[in-house]
Amino acid sequence: MRVKARAKSSNTPCPIWIYGEYITTPPKHPSGEVRPEGHYIDKGGYPGANVYAVSADTLCRQTVAVDKRKRDIYENDILLYETEEEIGYFIVQDTETAVDIINGEILDIEALQAEDIRIIGNLIDYPEFIEGMRYHVENGLDVPYLPALDVMETPLPFLKMTCLKCGHITLGCCYMAKHKGCGGYFTADFATKIYREKEKEKAFA
Ligand SMILES: [Zn+2]
């Protein structure tokens, strides 16, 4: 069976996300070289030419759902849920369900309204995201509003992370849950104030 998925390459100098079809019995390389059984993603195109060995523990299957930008949602994706009234975060658990990390509720992924959700990253790249947000919830703090966990490919300003333990402030392009210097948790914001889209829509309606 061929499954649409993504996973991180295991034989490139730096692991990169490969999107395509997950296979364990790879086709021959166009040069005739036979590949062993294993974990692979076939990107398609010329038969056997775009097959990458991947790390099985990074494998994420594609779901049937898309976000507001029509991007396909995969397992382990972190979704920002945003309506006029509230924000929240979901983690895609498998191809059918997502879990609300604020209250633990499990939802059917098909019940999510595409226009209210946006993929902001994934748990493979940001394994401490849940812990970082849970710290806010458990301590009665506002959960940060993060429309992206890596701002490099977005028009957003740098992320501003403030350590809740020692007060250290750091600017960066990627979200971090903890301040390595003291072990405290960061709260996150932006170098310049970001207004929520839904708030703007309401203000200018
Ligand atoms: Zn600190």
Short mmCIF file of C-alpha atoms and ligand atoms in Angstrom, two decimals:
data_model
loop_
_atom_site.label_atom_id
_atom_site.label_comp_id
_atom_site.label_asym_id
_atom_site.label_seq_id
_atom_site.Cartn_x
_atom_site.Cartn_y
_atom_site.Cartn_z
CA MET A 1 0.00 0.00 0.00
CA ARG A 2 1.24 3.50 -0.84
CA VAL A 3 0.42 6.23 1.66
CA LYS A 4 0.80 9.97 1.17
CA ALA A 5 3.14 11.22 3.87
CA ARG A 6 6.14 13.30 4.79
CA ALA A 7 9.26 12.36 6.74
CA LYS A 8 12.75 13.66 7.32
CA SER A 9 15.55 12.44 5.09
CA SER A 10 18.09 10.21 6.81
CA ASN A 11 20.96 10.27 4.31
CA THR A 12 21.32 13.98 3.54
CA PRO A 13 23.87 16.12 5.46
CA CYS A 14 21.00 17.90 7.21
CA PRO A 15 17.60 16.17 7.63
CA ILE A 16 15.01 17.83 5.40
CA TRP A 17 11.28 17.23 5.00
CA ILE A 18 10.44 15.03 2.03
CA TYR A 19 6.83 14.89 0.79
CA GLY A 20 5.42 12.11 -1.35
CA GLU A 21 4.46 8.47 -0.99
CA TYR A 22 5.74 6.35 1.87
CA ILE A 23 7.11 2.99 0.72
CA THR A 24 9.13 0.21 2.31
CA THR A 25 9.99 -1.72 -0.86
CA PRO A 26 11.75 0.86 -2.99
CA PRO A 27 12.02 0.71 -6.77
CA LYS A 28 15.44 0.27 -8.38
CA HIS A 29 17.55 3.38 -8.80
CA PRO A 30 17.57 4.50 -12.49
CA SER A 31 21.25 3.45 -12.54
CA GLY A 32 20.12 -0.12 -11.80
CA GLU A 33 21.27 -0.03 -8.19
CA VAL A 34 18.99 -2.09 -5.94
CA ARG A 35 17.94 -0.48 -2.68
CA PRO A 36 17.35 -2.53 0.49
CA GLU A 37 13.98 -2.70 2.23
CA GLY A 38 13.51 0.21 4.60
CA HIS A 39 11.68 3.47 5.03
CA TYR A 40 11.45 5.69 1.97
CA ILE A 41 9.48 8.57 0.52
CA ASP A 42 9.02 8.58 -3.23
CA LYS A 43 8.52 12.14 -4.49
CA GLY A 44 7.33 10.84 -7.85
CA GLY A 45 8.49 11.86 -11.31
CA TYR A 46 10.87 9.59 -13.20
CA PRO A 47 10.44 6.08 -11.70
CA GLY A 48 13.00 5.43 -8.96
CA ALA A 49 14.81 8.75 -9.39
CA ASN A 50 13.32 10.71 -6.49
CA VAL A 51 13.28 8.14 -3.70
CA TYR A 52 14.68 9.25 -0.36
CA ALA A 53 15.58 7.16 2.68
CA VAL A 54 13.80 8.66 5.70
CA SER A 55 13.76 8.31 9.50
CA ALA A 56 10.74 6.21 10.44
CA ASP A 57 10.23 8.13 13.70
CA THR A 58 9.55 11.33 11.71
CA LEU A 59 6.91 9.77 9.46
CA CYS A 60 3.67 11.80 9.33
CA ARG A 61 0.75 10.61 7.22
CA GLN A 62 -1.31 13.14 5.31
CA THR A 63 -4.89 13.66 6.53
CA VAL A 64 -7.86 14.62 4.38
CA ALA A 65 -8.02 18.07 6.02
CA VAL A 66 -6.55 21.40 4.90
CA ASP A 67 -6.05 24.68 6.74
CA LYS A 68 -7.20 28.20 5.82
CA ARG A 69 -4.36 28.53 3.29
CA LYS A 70 -5.41 25.19 1.71
CA ARG A 71 -2.24 23.52 2.98
CA ASP A 72 -2.52 19.79 3.57
CA ILE A 73 -2.57 18.81 7.22
CA TYR A 74 -0.30 15.99 8.38
CA GLU A 75 0.04 13.97 11.56
CA ASN A 76 1.99 15.86 14.26
CA ASP A 77 1.05 19.25 12.82
CA ILE A 78 0.46 22.04 15.32
CA LEU A 79 -2.66 24.01 14.43
CA LEU A 80 -3.58 27.48 15.65
CA TYR A 81 -7.34 27.64 16.12
CA GLU A 82 -8.67 31.16 15.93
CA THR A 83 -12.14 32.66 16.02
CA GLU A 84 -13.26 36.17 16.96
CA GLU A 85 -13.73 35.01 20.55
CA GLU A 86 -10.79 32.77 21.24
CA ILE A 87 -7.56 31.13 20.26
CA GLY A 88 -6.33 27.61 20.93
CA TYR A 89 -3.90 25.01 19.69
CA PHE A 90 -4.51 21.51 18.36
CA ILE A 91 -2.07 18.71 17.72
CA VAL A 92 -2.91 16.26 14.95
CA GLN A 93 -2.67 12.84 16.62
CA ASP A 94 -3.38 10.58 13.67
CA THR A 95 -5.22 10.83 10.35
CA GLU A 96 -8.59 11.06 12.11
CA THR A 97 -8.18 13.05 15.31
CA ALA A 98 -6.68 16.17 16.82
CA VAL A 99 -6.29 17.02 20.49
CA ASP A 100 -6.88 20.44 22.03
CA ILE A 101 -3.74 21.07 24.11
CA ILE A 102 -5.46 23.64 26.32
CA ASN A 103 -8.25 21.38 27.62
CA GLY A 104 -7.31 17.91 26.36
CA GLU A 105 -10.46 17.49 24.30
CA ILE A 106 -10.15 15.10 21.35
CA LEU A 107 -11.82 16.18 18.13
CA ASP A 108 -12.62 14.58 14.82
CA ILE A 109 -10.27 16.27 12.36
CA GLU A 110 -13.04 16.55 9.78
CA ALA A 111 -15.09 18.61 12.24
CA LEU A 112 -12.49 21.40 12.24
CA GLN A 113 -13.46 24.37 10.09
CA ALA A 114 -10.61 25.06 7.64
CA GLU A 115 -11.07 28.85 7.89
CA ASP A 116 -10.45 28.77 11.66
CA ILE A 117 -7.23 26.76 11.59
CA ARG A 118 -3.71 27.43 10.43
CA ILE A 119 -0.70 25.10 10.45
CA ILE A 120 2.04 26.86 12.43
CA GLY A 121 4.61 24.05 12.73
CA ASN A 122 4.84 20.46 13.85
CA LEU A 123 5.89 18.44 16.88
CA ILE A 124 8.91 16.88 15.15
CA ASP A 125 10.49 20.32 14.73
CA TYR A 126 9.05 21.74 17.97
CA PRO A 127 8.84 18.84 20.44
CA GLU A 128 8.58 21.17 23.46
CA PHE A 129 5.62 23.18 22.15
CA ILE A 130 2.97 21.34 24.21
CA GLU A 131 5.03 21.62 27.39
CA GLY A 132 5.58 25.36 26.78
CA MET A 133 1.87 26.06 26.28
CA ARG A 134 0.80 23.79 29.16
CA TYR A 135 3.07 25.77 31.47
CA HIS A 136 1.02 28.89 30.65
CA VAL A 137 -2.29 27.10 31.21
CA GLU A 138 -1.22 25.54 34.51
CA ASN A 139 0.05 28.86 35.85
CA GLY A 140 -3.00 30.88 34.84
CA LEU A 141 -1.08 32.87 32.19
CA ASP A 142 -2.47 33.94 28.81
CA VAL A 143 -1.49 31.44 26.14
CA PRO A 144 0.75 33.22 23.58
CA TYR A 145 -0.72 34.03 20.17
CA LEU A 146 1.67 32.46 17.63
CA PRO A 147 0.59 32.47 13.97
CA ALA A 148 3.93 30.81 13.03
CA LEU A 149 6.67 29.00 14.98
CA ASP A 150 9.27 29.89 12.34
CA VAL A 151 8.83 33.45 11.08
CA MET A 152 11.53 33.33 8.37
CA GLU A 153 9.14 32.55 5.52
CA THR A 154 6.45 34.90 6.81
CA PRO A 155 5.99 38.69 6.97
CA LEU A 156 5.95 38.45 10.78
CA PRO A 157 8.59 40.22 12.89
CA PHE A 158 11.04 38.23 15.00
CA LEU A 159 9.70 36.27 17.93
CA LYS A 160 10.44 37.78 21.30
CA MET A 161 10.83 35.25 24.07
CA THR A 162 10.85 36.34 27.68
CA CYS A 163 11.98 33.91 30.37
CA LEU A 164 9.30 33.64 33.05
CA LYS A 165 11.90 32.67 35.64
CA CYS A 166 14.84 35.10 35.19
CA GLY A 167 13.38 37.75 32.86
CA HIS A 168 15.97 37.21 30.10
CA ILE A 169 14.69 38.38 26.70
CA THR A 170 15.80 36.82 23.43
CA LEU A 171 14.78 37.54 19.83
CA GLY A 172 14.74 34.74 17.28
CA CYS A 173 13.09 33.39 14.15
CA CYS A 174 12.05 30.11 15.80
CA TYR A 175 9.94 29.40 18.87
CA MET A 176 11.74 27.96 21.90
CA ALA A 177 9.90 26.65 24.98
CA LYS A 178 12.71 27.01 27.51
CA HIS A 179 15.56 29.34 28.38
CA LYS A 180 18.63 27.09 28.31
CA GLY A 181 20.55 29.46 30.59
CA CYS A 182 18.32 28.94 33.63
CA GLY A 183 15.84 26.19 32.66
CA GLY A 184 12.83 28.52 32.99
CA TYR A 185 9.96 28.56 30.51
CA PHE A 186 9.65 31.30 27.93
CA THR A 187 6.53 33.21 27.12
CA ALA A 188 6.47 34.32 23.50
CA ASP A 189 5.41 37.46 21.71
CA PHE A 190 6.76 39.44 18.74
CA ALA A 191 9.40 42.16 18.45
CA THR A 192 6.58 44.48 17.33
CA LYS A 193 2.96 44.00 18.32
CA ILE A 194 0.94 41.63 16.15
CA TYR A 195 -2.80 42.08 15.96
CA ARG A 196 -4.97 39.06 15.47
CA GLU A 197 -6.59 38.89 12.03
CA LYS A 198 -9.99 38.15 13.48
CA GLU A 199 -9.75 41.15 15.78
CA LYS A 200 -8.88 43.35 12.79
CA GLU A 201 -11.80 41.92 10.80
CA LYS A 202 -14.09 42.83 13.66
CA ALA A 203 -12.57 46.31 14.13
CA PHE A 204 -12.93 47.22 10.46
CA ALA A 205 -16.26 45.50 9.80
ZN ZN B 1 15.81 32.29 32.37
#
